[in-house]
mmCIF file of C-alpha atoms in Angstrom:
data_model
loop_
_atom_site.group_PDB
_atom_site.id
_atom_site.type_symbol
_atom_site.label_atom_id
_atom_site.label_comp_id
_atom_site.label_asym_id
_atom_site.label_seq_id
_atom_site.Cartn_x
_atom_site.Cartn_y
_atom_site.Cartn_z
ATOM 1 C CA MET O 1 8.464 7.719 -23.008
ATOM 2 C CA THR O 2 7.750 5.523 -25.382
ATOM 3 C CA GLU O 3 6.077 2.561 -23.435
ATOM 4 C CA PRO O 4 3.591 2.686 -20.562
ATOM 5 C CA ASP O 5 5.537 -0.539 -18.981
ATOM 6 C CA GLY O 6 8.316 1.159 -16.912
ATOM 7 C CA ALA O 7 8.929 3.997 -14.589
ATOM 8 C CA THR O 8 10.784 7.164 -16.485
ATOM 9 C CA ARG O 9 10.835 11.105 -15.409
ATOM 10 C CA ASP O 10 8.536 12.023 -18.080
ATOM 11 C CA PRO O 11 5.270 10.655 -17.087
ATOM 12 C CA TRP O 12 3.574 8.959 -20.207
ATOM 13 C CA SER O 13 0.898 10.737 -22.250
ATOM 14 C CA VAL O 14 -0.921 10.220 -25.503
ATOM 15 C CA LEU O 15 -3.437 13.534 -25.329
ATOM 16 C CA SER O 16 -1.873 16.668 -25.068
ATOM 17 C CA PRO O 17 -2.566 19.870 -22.779
ATOM 18 C CA ASP O 18 -3.983 21.345 -26.227
ATOM 19 C CA GLY O 19 -6.190 18.411 -26.767
ATOM 20 C CA ARG O 20 -3.942 16.642 -29.716
ATOM 21 C CA LEU O 21 -4.257 12.620 -29.712
ATOM 22 C CA ALA O 22 -0.913 10.376 -30.428
ATOM 23 C CA ARG O 23 -2.225 7.371 -31.306
ATOM 24 C CA HIS O 24 -0.327 4.266 -29.518
ATOM 25 C CA GLN O 25 -0.693 0.623 -29.630
ATOM 26 C CA GLN O 26 -0.738 0.494 -25.921
ATOM 27 C CA VAL O 27 -4.012 2.480 -25.893
ATOM 28 C CA PRO O 28 -7.075 -0.390 -26.112
ATOM 29 C CA ASP O 29 -9.280 -0.427 -28.829
ATOM 30 C CA GLY O 30 -12.298 -2.266 -30.022
ATOM 31 C CA PRO O 31 -14.653 -3.646 -27.188
ATOM 32 C CA GLY O 32 -12.158 -2.293 -24.155
ATOM 33 C CA ALA O 33 -11.487 1.102 -25.952
ATOM 34 C CA LEU O 34 -12.339 4.197 -23.597
ATOM 35 C CA ASP O 35 -15.508 5.767 -24.487
ATOM 36 C CA LEU O 36 -14.318 8.954 -24.687
ATOM 37 C CA ARG O 37 -17.494 10.813 -24.818
ATOM 38 C CA GLY O 38 -18.555 8.804 -21.500
ATOM 39 C CA ALA O 39 -15.038 9.699 -20.224
ATOM 40 C CA LEU O 40 -15.673 13.479 -20.732
ATOM 41 C CA ARG O 41 -19.312 13.423 -19.187
ATOM 42 C CA ASP O 42 -18.054 11.169 -16.052
ATOM 43 C CA MET O 43 -15.283 13.835 -15.452
ATOM 44 C CA VAL O 44 -17.899 16.962 -15.941
ATOM 45 C CA LEU O 45 -20.442 15.462 -13.488
ATOM 46 C CA ALA O 46 -17.968 14.286 -11.257
ATOM 47 C CA ARG O 47 -16.377 17.978 -10.962
ATOM 48 C CA ARG O 48 -19.897 18.891 -10.246
ATOM 49 C CA ILE O 49 -20.174 16.685 -7.231
ATOM 50 C CA ASP O 50 -16.625 18.500 -6.122
ATOM 51 C CA THR O 51 -17.851 21.745 -6.664
ATOM 52 C CA GLU O 52 -21.174 21.409 -5.053
ATOM 53 C CA ALA O 53 -19.982 19.442 -2.122
ATOM 54 C CA ILE O 54 -17.556 22.656 -1.209
ATOM 55 C CA ALA O 55 -20.363 25.037 -1.553
ATOM 56 C CA LEU O 56 -22.752 23.056 0.835
ATOM 57 C CA GLN O 57 -19.470 22.953 3.484
ATOM 58 C CA ARG O 58 -19.488 26.916 3.199
ATOM 59 C CA GLN O 59 -22.910 26.854 3.886
ATOM 60 C CA GLY O 60 -22.795 24.729 6.799
ATOM 61 C CA GLU O 61 -23.907 21.682 5.500
ATOM 62 C CA LEU O 62 -21.113 19.848 6.097
ATOM 63 C CA GLY O 63 -18.237 19.747 8.263
ATOM 64 C CA LEU O 64 -15.852 19.342 6.208
ATOM 65 C CA TRP O 65 -14.617 18.049 2.089
ATOM 66 C CA PRO O 66 -11.660 16.761 0.579
ATOM 67 C CA SER O 67 -11.812 18.671 -2.708
ATOM 68 C CA MET O 68 -10.427 16.151 -6.212
ATOM 69 C CA LEU O 69 -10.432 19.444 -8.468
ATOM 70 C CA GLY O 70 -7.780 18.921 -10.980
ATOM 71 C CA GLN O 71 -7.616 14.883 -10.696
ATOM 72 C CA GLU O 72 -10.959 14.114 -12.718
ATOM 73 C CA GLY O 73 -8.625 12.776 -15.809
ATOM 74 C CA ALA O 74 -6.611 10.071 -13.230
ATOM 75 C CA GLN O 75 -10.038 9.014 -11.738
ATOM 76 C CA VAL O 76 -11.898 8.746 -14.501
ATOM 77 C CA GLY O 77 -9.320 7.440 -16.425
ATOM 78 C CA ALA O 78 -8.719 4.392 -14.137
ATOM 79 C CA GLY O 79 -12.483 3.876 -12.848
ATOM 80 C CA HIS O 80 -13.431 2.844 -16.491
ATOM 81 C CA ALA O 81 -11.076 0.230 -16.673
ATOM 82 C CA ILE O 82 -12.541 -1.638 -13.525
ATOM 83 C CA ARG O 83 -14.172 -4.622 -14.231
ATOM 84 C CA PRO O 84 -17.811 -5.135 -12.021
ATOM 85 C CA GLN O 85 -15.791 -8.172 -10.142
ATOM 86 C CA ASP O 86 -12.458 -6.164 -9.457
ATOM 87 C CA VAL O 87 -12.713 -4.710 -5.634
ATOM 88 C CA VAL O 88 -11.677 -1.166 -5.526
ATOM 89 C CA PHE O 89 -10.489 0.594 -1.914
ATOM 90 C CA PRO O 90 -10.477 4.003 -1.946
ATOM 91 C CA THR O 91 -9.197 7.266 0.087
ATOM 92 C CA TYR O 92 -11.559 9.723 0.993
ATOM 93 C CA ARG O 93 -10.647 11.750 -2.265
ATOM 94 C CA GLU O 94 -12.197 9.345 -4.971
ATOM 95 C CA HIS O 95 -15.526 11.169 -5.644
ATOM 96 C CA GLY O 96 -14.661 10.424 -9.364
ATOM 97 C CA VAL O 97 -13.871 6.596 -8.982
ATOM 98 C CA ALA O 98 -17.089 6.703 -6.745
ATOM 99 C CA TRP O 99 -19.198 8.194 -9.498
ATOM 100 C CA THR O 100 -18.116 6.107 -12.502
ATOM 101 C CA GLN O 101 -18.719 2.930 -9.924
ATOM 102 C CA GLY O 102 -22.539 3.830 -9.492
ATOM 103 C CA VAL O 103 -22.116 4.852 -6.015
ATOM 104 C CA ASP O 104 -24.612 7.702 -4.915
ATOM 105 C CA PRO O 105 -22.696 10.874 -4.616
ATOM 106 C CA VAL O 106 -25.478 11.499 -2.050
ATOM 107 C CA SER O 107 -24.203 8.620 -0.138
ATOM 108 C CA LEU O 108 -20.391 10.332 -0.052
ATOM 109 C CA LEU O 109 -21.908 13.681 1.500
ATOM 110 C CA GLY O 110 -23.105 11.912 4.703
ATOM 111 C CA LEU O 111 -19.447 10.931 5.924
ATOM 112 C CA PHE O 112 -18.642 14.498 5.617
ATOM 113 C CA ARG O 113 -22.071 15.773 7.390
ATOM 114 C CA GLY O 114 -21.409 13.634 9.990
ATOM 115 C CA THR O 115 -24.991 11.308 9.411
ATOM 116 C CA THR O 116 -22.988 7.956 8.592
ATOM 117 C CA MET O 117 -19.390 6.648 8.948
ATOM 118 C CA GLY O 118 -19.589 5.544 5.421
ATOM 119 C CA GLY O 119 -22.842 5.693 3.299
ATOM 120 C CA TRP O 120 -23.232 3.026 1.124
ATOM 121 C CA ASP O 121 -23.000 -0.937 1.007
ATOM 122 C CA PRO O 122 -19.372 -1.655 -0.233
ATOM 123 C CA ARG O 123 -20.732 -5.295 -1.730
ATOM 124 C CA GLU O 124 -23.201 -3.690 -4.041
ATOM 125 C CA ARG O 125 -20.559 -2.148 -6.401
ATOM 126 C CA ASN O 126 -17.428 -3.483 -4.596
ATOM 127 C CA PHE O 127 -16.370 -0.080 -4.026
ATOM 128 C CA GLN O 128 -15.257 -0.270 -0.190
ATOM 129 C CA LEU O 129 -16.125 2.710 2.199
ATOM 130 C CA TYR O 130 -13.743 5.673 2.104
ATOM 131 C CA THR O 131 -10.592 5.530 4.294
ATOM 132 C CA LEU O 132 -9.560 8.263 6.353
ATOM 133 C CA VAL O 133 -6.564 6.806 8.085
ATOM 134 C CA ILE O 134 -3.401 7.424 5.757
ATOM 135 C CA GLY O 135 -2.330 4.142 4.107
ATOM 136 C CA ALA O 136 -4.442 2.027 5.682
ATOM 137 C CA GLN O 137 -6.673 0.969 2.487
ATOM 138 C CA ASN O 138 -3.025 -0.542 1.119
ATOM 139 C CA LEU O 139 -3.477 -3.378 3.792
ATOM 140 C CA HIS O 140 -6.815 -3.640 3.476
ATOM 141 C CA ALA O 141 -6.371 -4.349 -0.426
ATOM 142 C CA VAL O 142 -3.609 -6.636 0.213
ATOM 143 C CA GLY O 143 -5.742 -8.610 2.441
ATOM 144 C CA TYR O 144 -8.337 -8.995 -0.051
ATOM 145 C CA ALA O 145 -6.254 -9.717 -2.735
ATOM 146 C CA MET O 146 -5.014 -12.754 -0.726
ATOM 147 C CA GLY O 147 -8.178 -14.057 -0.280
ATOM 148 C CA LEU O 148 -8.562 -13.763 -4.008
ATOM 149 C CA VAL O 149 -5.731 -15.822 -4.661
ATOM 150 C CA ARG O 150 -7.038 -18.519 -1.879
ATOM 151 C CA ASP O 151 -10.463 -18.267 -3.494
ATOM 152 C CA GLY O 152 -9.063 -19.259 -7.075
ATOM 153 C CA ALA O 153 -10.231 -15.935 -8.540
ATOM 154 C CA VAL O 154 -6.624 -15.260 -9.945
ATOM 155 C CA GLY O 155 -5.133 -16.627 -13.055
ATOM 156 C CA THR O 156 -7.803 -19.032 -14.112
ATOM 157 C CA GLY O 157 -8.266 -17.835 -17.617
ATOM 158 C CA ASP O 158 -11.963 -16.940 -17.408
ATOM 159 C CA ASP O 159 -12.620 -13.600 -18.099
ATOM 160 C CA GLU O 160 -15.546 -13.387 -15.818
ATOM 161 C CA ARG O 161 -13.829 -15.254 -12.963
ATOM 162 C CA ASP O 162 -10.841 -13.678 -12.624
ATOM 163 C CA ARG O 163 -10.561 -10.949 -10.217
ATOM 164 C CA ALA O 164 -8.281 -8.169 -9.220
ATOM 165 C CA VAL O 165 -8.417 -5.167 -6.502
ATOM 166 C CA LEU O 166 -7.206 -1.280 -6.825
ATOM 167 C CA VAL O 167 -6.012 0.315 -4.453
ATOM 168 C CA PHE O 168 -5.759 4.453 -4.088
ATOM 169 C CA LEU O 169 -3.426 6.173 -2.510
ATOM 170 C CA GLY O 170 -1.867 9.829 -2.471
ATOM 171 C CA ASP O 171 1.817 10.361 -2.718
ATOM 172 C CA GLY O 172 1.765 11.501 1.181
ATOM 173 C CA SER O 173 0.731 8.141 1.854
ATOM 174 C CA LEU O 174 4.108 6.720 0.620
ATOM 175 C CA SER O 175 5.537 8.073 3.896
ATOM 176 C CA GLU O 176 3.848 5.543 5.892
ATOM 177 C CA GLY O 177 4.634 2.158 7.473
ATOM 178 C CA GLU O 178 1.100 0.474 6.123
ATOM 179 C CA THR O 179 1.838 1.676 3.070
ATOM 180 C CA ASN O 180 5.433 0.198 2.575
ATOM 181 C CA GLU O 181 4.439 -3.380 4.638
ATOM 182 C CA ALA O 182 1.491 -3.282 1.699
ATOM 183 C CA PHE O 183 4.225 -3.237 -1.270
ATOM 184 C CA ILE O 184 6.138 -5.891 0.520
ATOM 185 C CA TRP O 185 3.342 -8.371 1.076
ATOM 186 C CA ALA O 186 2.093 -7.716 -2.696
ATOM 187 C CA ALA O 187 5.518 -8.105 -4.272
ATOM 188 C CA THR O 188 6.468 -11.058 -2.417
ATOM 189 C CA GLN O 189 3.262 -13.098 -3.022
ATOM 190 C CA ASP O 190 2.492 -11.984 -6.596
ATOM 191 C CA LEU O 191 -0.491 -10.991 -5.458
ATOM 192 C CA PRO O 192 -3.382 -9.603 -7.648
ATOM 193 C CA VAL O 193 -3.494 -5.468 -6.355
ATOM 194 C CA VAL O 194 -2.528 -2.612 -8.316
ATOM 195 C CA PHE O 195 -1.422 -0.001 -6.419
ATOM 196 C CA PHE O 196 -2.820 3.642 -7.971
ATOM 197 C CA CYS O 197 -0.918 7.111 -6.405
ATOM 198 C CA GLN O 198 -2.472 9.933 -7.426
ATOM 199 C CA ASN O 199 0.820 12.278 -7.039
ATOM 200 C CA ASN O 200 -1.189 15.480 -6.542
ATOM 201 C CA GLN O 201 2.020 17.104 -5.534
ATOM 202 C CA TRP O 202 1.609 18.420 -2.289
ATOM 203 C CA ALA O 203 0.513 16.299 1.069
ATOM 204 C CA ILE O 204 -1.080 18.772 2.661
ATOM 205 C CA SER O 205 1.641 21.528 3.038
ATOM 206 C CA ALA O 206 4.350 19.142 2.137
ATOM 207 C CA PRO O 207 5.550 18.851 -1.162
ATOM 208 C CA TYR O 208 6.753 15.355 -3.120
ATOM 209 C CA ALA O 209 10.303 16.560 -2.723
ATOM 210 C CA THR O 210 10.297 16.450 0.896
ATOM 211 C CA GLN O 211 9.258 12.652 0.775
ATOM 212 C CA SER O 212 11.526 11.379 -1.710
ATOM 213 C CA LYS O 213 14.416 11.976 -4.207
ATOM 214 C CA ILE O 214 13.120 9.920 -6.676
ATOM 215 C CA PRO O 215 9.409 9.725 -8.670
ATOM 216 C CA VAL O 216 6.679 7.368 -6.950
ATOM 217 C CA ALA O 217 6.735 4.579 -9.866
ATOM 218 C CA ASP O 218 10.397 4.134 -9.361
ATOM 219 C CA ARG O 219 10.048 3.264 -5.850
ATOM 220 C CA ALA O 220 8.088 -0.120 -7.251
ATOM 221 C CA ARG O 221 11.534 -1.657 -8.428
ATOM 222 C CA GLY O 222 12.768 -2.009 -4.667
ATOM 223 C CA PHE O 223 10.101 -3.715 -3.707
ATOM 224 C CA GLY O 224 10.311 -6.005 -6.987
ATOM 225 C CA PHE O 225 6.981 -5.069 -9.163
ATOM 226 C CA PRO O 226 6.709 -2.667 -12.214
ATOM 227 C CA GLY O 227 6.499 0.913 -11.676
ATOM 228 C CA VAL O 228 4.421 3.374 -14.233
ATOM 229 C CA ARG O 229 4.604 6.662 -14.221
ATOM 230 C CA VAL O 230 1.650 8.248 -16.585
ATOM 231 C CA ASP O 231 0.153 11.881 -16.987
ATOM 232 C CA GLY O 232 -2.941 11.620 -14.704
ATOM 233 C CA ASN O 233 -4.153 14.675 -16.366
ATOM 234 C CA ASP O 234 -4.579 12.646 -19.636
ATOM 235 C CA VAL O 235 -7.736 10.472 -19.227
ATOM 236 C CA ILE O 236 -6.887 8.307 -21.981
ATOM 237 C CA ALA O 237 -3.557 7.673 -20.892
ATOM 238 C CA SER O 238 -4.650 6.874 -17.238
ATOM 239 C CA HIS O 239 -7.367 4.344 -18.416
ATOM 240 C CA ALA O 240 -4.374 2.448 -20.521
ATOM 241 C CA VAL O 241 -2.043 1.750 -17.852
ATOM 242 C CA THR O 242 -4.519 0.677 -14.751
ATOM 243 C CA ALA O 243 -6.187 -1.400 -17.738
ATOM 244 C CA ALA O 244 -2.959 -2.770 -18.795
ATOM 245 C CA ALA O 245 -2.361 -3.280 -15.005
ATOM 246 C CA LEU O 246 -5.571 -4.697 -13.943
ATOM 247 C CA ASP O 247 -5.278 -7.281 -16.821
ATOM 248 C CA ARG O 248 -2.103 -8.070 -15.172
ATOM 249 C CA ALA O 249 -2.993 -8.875 -12.260
ATOM 250 C CA ARG O 250 -6.213 -10.625 -12.773
ATOM 251 C CA GLN O 251 -3.779 -13.166 -15.129
ATOM 252 C CA GLY O 252 -1.741 -14.094 -11.984
ATOM 253 C CA GLY O 253 1.268 -11.783 -13.279
ATOM 254 C CA GLY O 254 1.189 -9.519 -9.529
ATOM 255 C CA PRO O 255 1.395 -6.191 -8.754
ATOM 256 C CA THR O 256 1.879 -2.899 -10.226
ATOM 257 C CA LEU O 257 2.300 0.701 -8.885
ATOM 258 C CA ILE O 258 0.911 3.494 -11.355
ATOM 259 C CA GLU O 259 1.751 6.943 -10.266
ATOM 260 C CA ALA O 260 -0.419 9.019 -11.854
ATOM 261 C CA VAL O 261 1.093 12.808 -12.198
ATOM 262 C CA THR O 262 -1.382 15.608 -11.424
ATOM 263 C CA TYR O 263 -2.539 18.349 -9.202
ATOM 264 C CA ARG O 264 -4.537 18.987 -6.672
ATOM 265 C CA LEU O 265 -5.940 22.193 -7.569
ATOM 266 C CA ASN O 266 -8.114 23.084 -4.412
ATOM 267 C CA PRO O 267 -6.656 23.272 -0.851
ATOM 268 C CA HIS O 268 -5.962 20.065 0.810
ATOM 269 C CA THR O 269 -9.376 20.299 2.272
ATOM 270 C CA THR O 270 -12.092 22.860 2.924
ATOM 271 C CA SER O 271 -10.282 23.981 6.349
ATOM 272 C CA ASP O 272 -6.854 24.436 4.539
ATOM 273 C CA ASP O 273 -5.124 27.884 2.750
ATOM 274 C CA ASP O 274 -2.837 26.050 0.024
ATOM 275 C CA LEU O 275 -1.657 29.838 -0.634
ATOM 276 C CA ARG O 276 0.060 29.772 2.804
ATOM 277 C CA TYR O 277 2.549 27.203 1.402
ATOM 278 C CA ARG O 278 2.325 27.760 -2.584
ATOM 279 C CA SER O 279 1.873 29.975 -5.169
ATOM 280 C CA ARG O 280 -0.811 31.179 -7.701
ATOM 281 C CA ASP O 281 1.907 31.060 -10.366
ATOM 282 C CA GLU O 282 1.993 27.189 -9.840
ATOM 283 C CA ASN O 283 -1.573 27.126 -9.381
ATOM 284 C CA GLU O 284 -2.222 28.721 -12.546
ATOM 285 C CA TYR O 285 0.503 26.046 -14.325
ATOM 286 C CA TRP O 286 -1.285 23.502 -13.315
ATOM 287 C CA ALA O 287 -5.084 24.749 -14.585
ATOM 288 C CA GLN O 288 -3.490 24.906 -18.042
ATOM 289 C CA ARG O 289 -3.376 21.018 -18.154
ATOM 290 C CA ASP O 290 -6.758 21.000 -16.701
ATOM 291 C CA PRO O 291 -7.752 17.356 -17.823
ATOM 292 C CA ILE O 292 -11.298 18.161 -18.670
ATOM 293 C CA ASP O 293 -9.964 21.122 -20.831
ATOM 294 C CA ARG O 294 -7.906 18.822 -22.808
ATOM 295 C CA LEU O 295 -10.465 16.049 -23.814
ATOM 296 C CA ARG O 296 -13.229 18.543 -24.471
ATOM 297 C CA ALA O 297 -10.437 20.147 -27.043
ATOM 298 C CA TYR O 298 -9.620 16.866 -28.856
ATOM 299 C CA LEU O 299 -13.695 15.852 -28.728
ATOM 300 C CA THR O 300 -14.426 19.603 -30.380
ATOM 301 C CA SER O 301 -12.298 19.021 -33.242
ATOM 302 C CA GLN O 302 -12.309 17.409 -36.261
ATOM 303 C CA ALA O 303 -9.409 14.954 -35.649
ATOM 304 C CA ALA O 304 -12.159 13.013 -32.922
ATOM 305 C CA GLY O 305 -14.064 11.782 -35.828
ATOM 306 C CA ASP O 306 -16.913 9.371 -34.724
ATOM 307 C CA ALA O 307 -16.405 10.656 -31.408
ATOM 308 C CA ARG O 308 -16.724 14.223 -32.094
ATOM 309 C CA ILE O 309 -19.142 16.238 -30.126
ATOM 310 C CA ASP O 310 -20.957 19.379 -30.806
ATOM 311 C CA GLU O 311 -22.846 22.064 -28.955
ATOM 312 C CA ALA O 312 -26.023 20.280 -28.573
ATOM 313 C CA PHE O 313 -24.175 17.663 -26.688
ATOM 314 C CA LEU O 314 -22.066 19.968 -24.191
ATOM 315 C CA VAL O 315 -25.840 21.720 -23.767
ATOM 316 C CA ASP O 316 -27.190 18.599 -22.793
ATOM 317 C CA LEU O 317 -24.361 18.259 -20.384
ATOM 318 C CA GLN O 318 -24.592 21.028 -18.813
ATOM 319 C CA ALA O 319 -28.456 20.477 -18.208
ATOM 320 C CA GLU O 320 -27.404 16.960 -16.923
ATOM 321 C CA SER O 321 -25.173 18.771 -14.548
ATOM 322 C CA ASP O 322 -27.456 21.354 -13.067
ATOM 323 C CA ALA O 323 -29.904 18.409 -12.156
ATOM 324 C CA LEU O 324 -26.984 16.952 -10.430
ATOM 325 C CA GLY O 325 -26.376 19.806 -8.524
ATOM 326 C CA GLU O 326 -30.056 20.264 -7.417
ATOM 327 C CA ARG O 327 -30.244 16.774 -6.616
ATOM 328 C CA LEU O 328 -26.522 16.936 -4.161
ATOM 329 C CA ARG O 329 -28.288 19.674 -2.493
ATOM 330 C CA THR O 330 -31.720 18.246 -1.691
ATOM 331 C CA GLY O 331 -30.055 14.971 -0.611
ATOM 332 C CA CYS O 332 -27.864 16.395 1.182
ATOM 333 C CA ARG O 333 -30.268 18.341 3.349
ATOM 334 C CA ARG O 334 -32.663 14.963 3.624
ATOM 335 C CA LEU O 335 -30.002 12.809 4.957
ATOM 336 C CA PRO O 336 -31.354 11.337 8.470
ATOM 337 C CA VAL O 337 -30.333 12.483 11.835
ATOM 338 C CA PRO O 338 -28.612 9.303 13.165
ATOM 339 C CA THR O 339 -30.118 8.159 16.488
ATOM 340 C CA PRO O 340 -27.859 7.536 19.554
ATOM 341 C CA ALA O 341 -28.280 3.795 19.011
ATOM 342 C CA ASP O 342 -26.431 3.500 15.366
ATOM 343 C CA PRO O 343 -23.077 3.494 16.200
ATOM 344 C CA PHE O 344 -23.868 -0.035 17.782
ATOM 345 C CA VAL O 345 -26.097 -1.279 15.399
ATOM 346 C CA ASN O 346 -24.009 -0.359 12.162
ATOM 347 C CA THR O 347 -20.721 -1.985 13.446
ATOM 348 C CA LEU O 348 -21.291 -5.800 14.028
ATOM 349 C CA THR O 349 -24.026 -7.639 11.878
ATOM 350 C CA GLU O 350 -25.384 -9.191 15.156
ATOM 351 C CA LEU O 351 -24.840 -7.283 18.149
ATOM 352 C CA THR O 352 -23.038 -8.914 21.354
ATOM 353 C CA PRO O 353 -24.595 -9.528 24.204
ATOM 354 C CA GLU O 354 -22.510 -6.870 26.044
ATOM 355 C CA LEU O 355 -22.296 -4.145 23.190
ATOM 356 C CA THR O 356 -26.150 -4.743 23.948
ATOM 357 C CA ARG O 357 -25.796 -3.726 27.732
ATOM 358 C CA GLN O 358 -23.335 -0.969 26.528
ATOM 359 C CA MET O 359 -26.167 0.512 24.096
ATOM 360 C CA GLU O 360 -29.012 0.230 26.559
ATOM 361 C CA ALA O 361 -26.844 1.760 29.193
ATOM 362 C CA HIS O 362 -25.830 4.656 26.656
ATOM 363 C CA LEU O 363 -29.609 5.280 25.478
ATOM 364 C CA ALA O 364 -30.823 5.189 28.941
ATOM 365 C CA PHE O 365 -27.907 7.668 29.220
ATOM 366 C CA VAL O 366 -29.163 9.848 26.478
ATOM 367 C CA ALA O 367 -33.048 9.920 27.519
ATOM 368 C CA ALA O 368 -31.820 10.963 31.054
ATOM 369 C CA GLY O 369 -30.051 13.894 29.527
ATOM 370 C CA LYS O 370 -32.903 14.837 27.097
ATOM 371 C CA GLU O 371 -35.388 14.599 30.164
ATOM 372 C CA GLU O 372 -33.110 16.856 32.066
ATOM 373 C CA HIS O 373 -32.987 19.454 30.175
ATOM 374 C CA ALA O 374 -36.334 19.528 28.719
#
């Protein structure tokens, strides 16, 4: 692929697996350039969130954890393309995107510990709550994008005012009706939404080939908007295509479907055994294309120029990673235990009279049960 503005069977990339960077005119420079040192830091720390959460689950502190190991390049690249006024709709695996948007990683753990139904204020960072229902977030994103158009926050030419929606989905989501409905609405109304599909090859135990005979990005053509196929393990290319798609959306150019070709190195969740449906050889093949390794290889080479990092940088980064790990372990165990009233008081801004009666009845029932077992 020579241009990142159309879908082909070869994902577009500028950073090779061994860390060689090919300059390209569509990679932003100047103020819009990706901070490569910052991107490496974010990928390393996002991976630490992931590995610590898995350890906490194995220790019985979390009920479940969906790992994103191997997908850091796609997530951090896309995350760095987001402007503060843009709105993000994640699935349940966007831990790296959440990190780039300043969401406290301890709050991510509450959902999988069972202490919250979300854990953070989606308005604070314009980062919506995780969506466990496959494909539902795509319609939510389209609805929000419709609101942006009606608010006059698209295509004004004011960089501080114009907004876009970035929604994340997995390849398994493409088989859901909600996703295809979202594509139709986005296309017919030229909505400012970018669909970022992390094609990690497997929808739990089903390979992508069982869902489609064509690449993800080629699907966009049938709905009438552009599709881009990018190497999701190349953080620089992932950032470039997302930045371009978001710019287009903010300017009123309509939707884009990005297919970030990557790989889920860990099982689907901590309750899954991936070796029941895929081989160690496949895992090893993709492990050699690790997004962190390739950016680190470039940044430690002479070719990186002023962006080059040294051993001191890596030592400091390891210390920061260790500190984050400790904060996650401590923070997880300090998450408050929910009260019986929480599902009522945290669902609506104001309780209705009927819900108030239901809550009072529920609390009385719980209290009676406690007395009975005292």
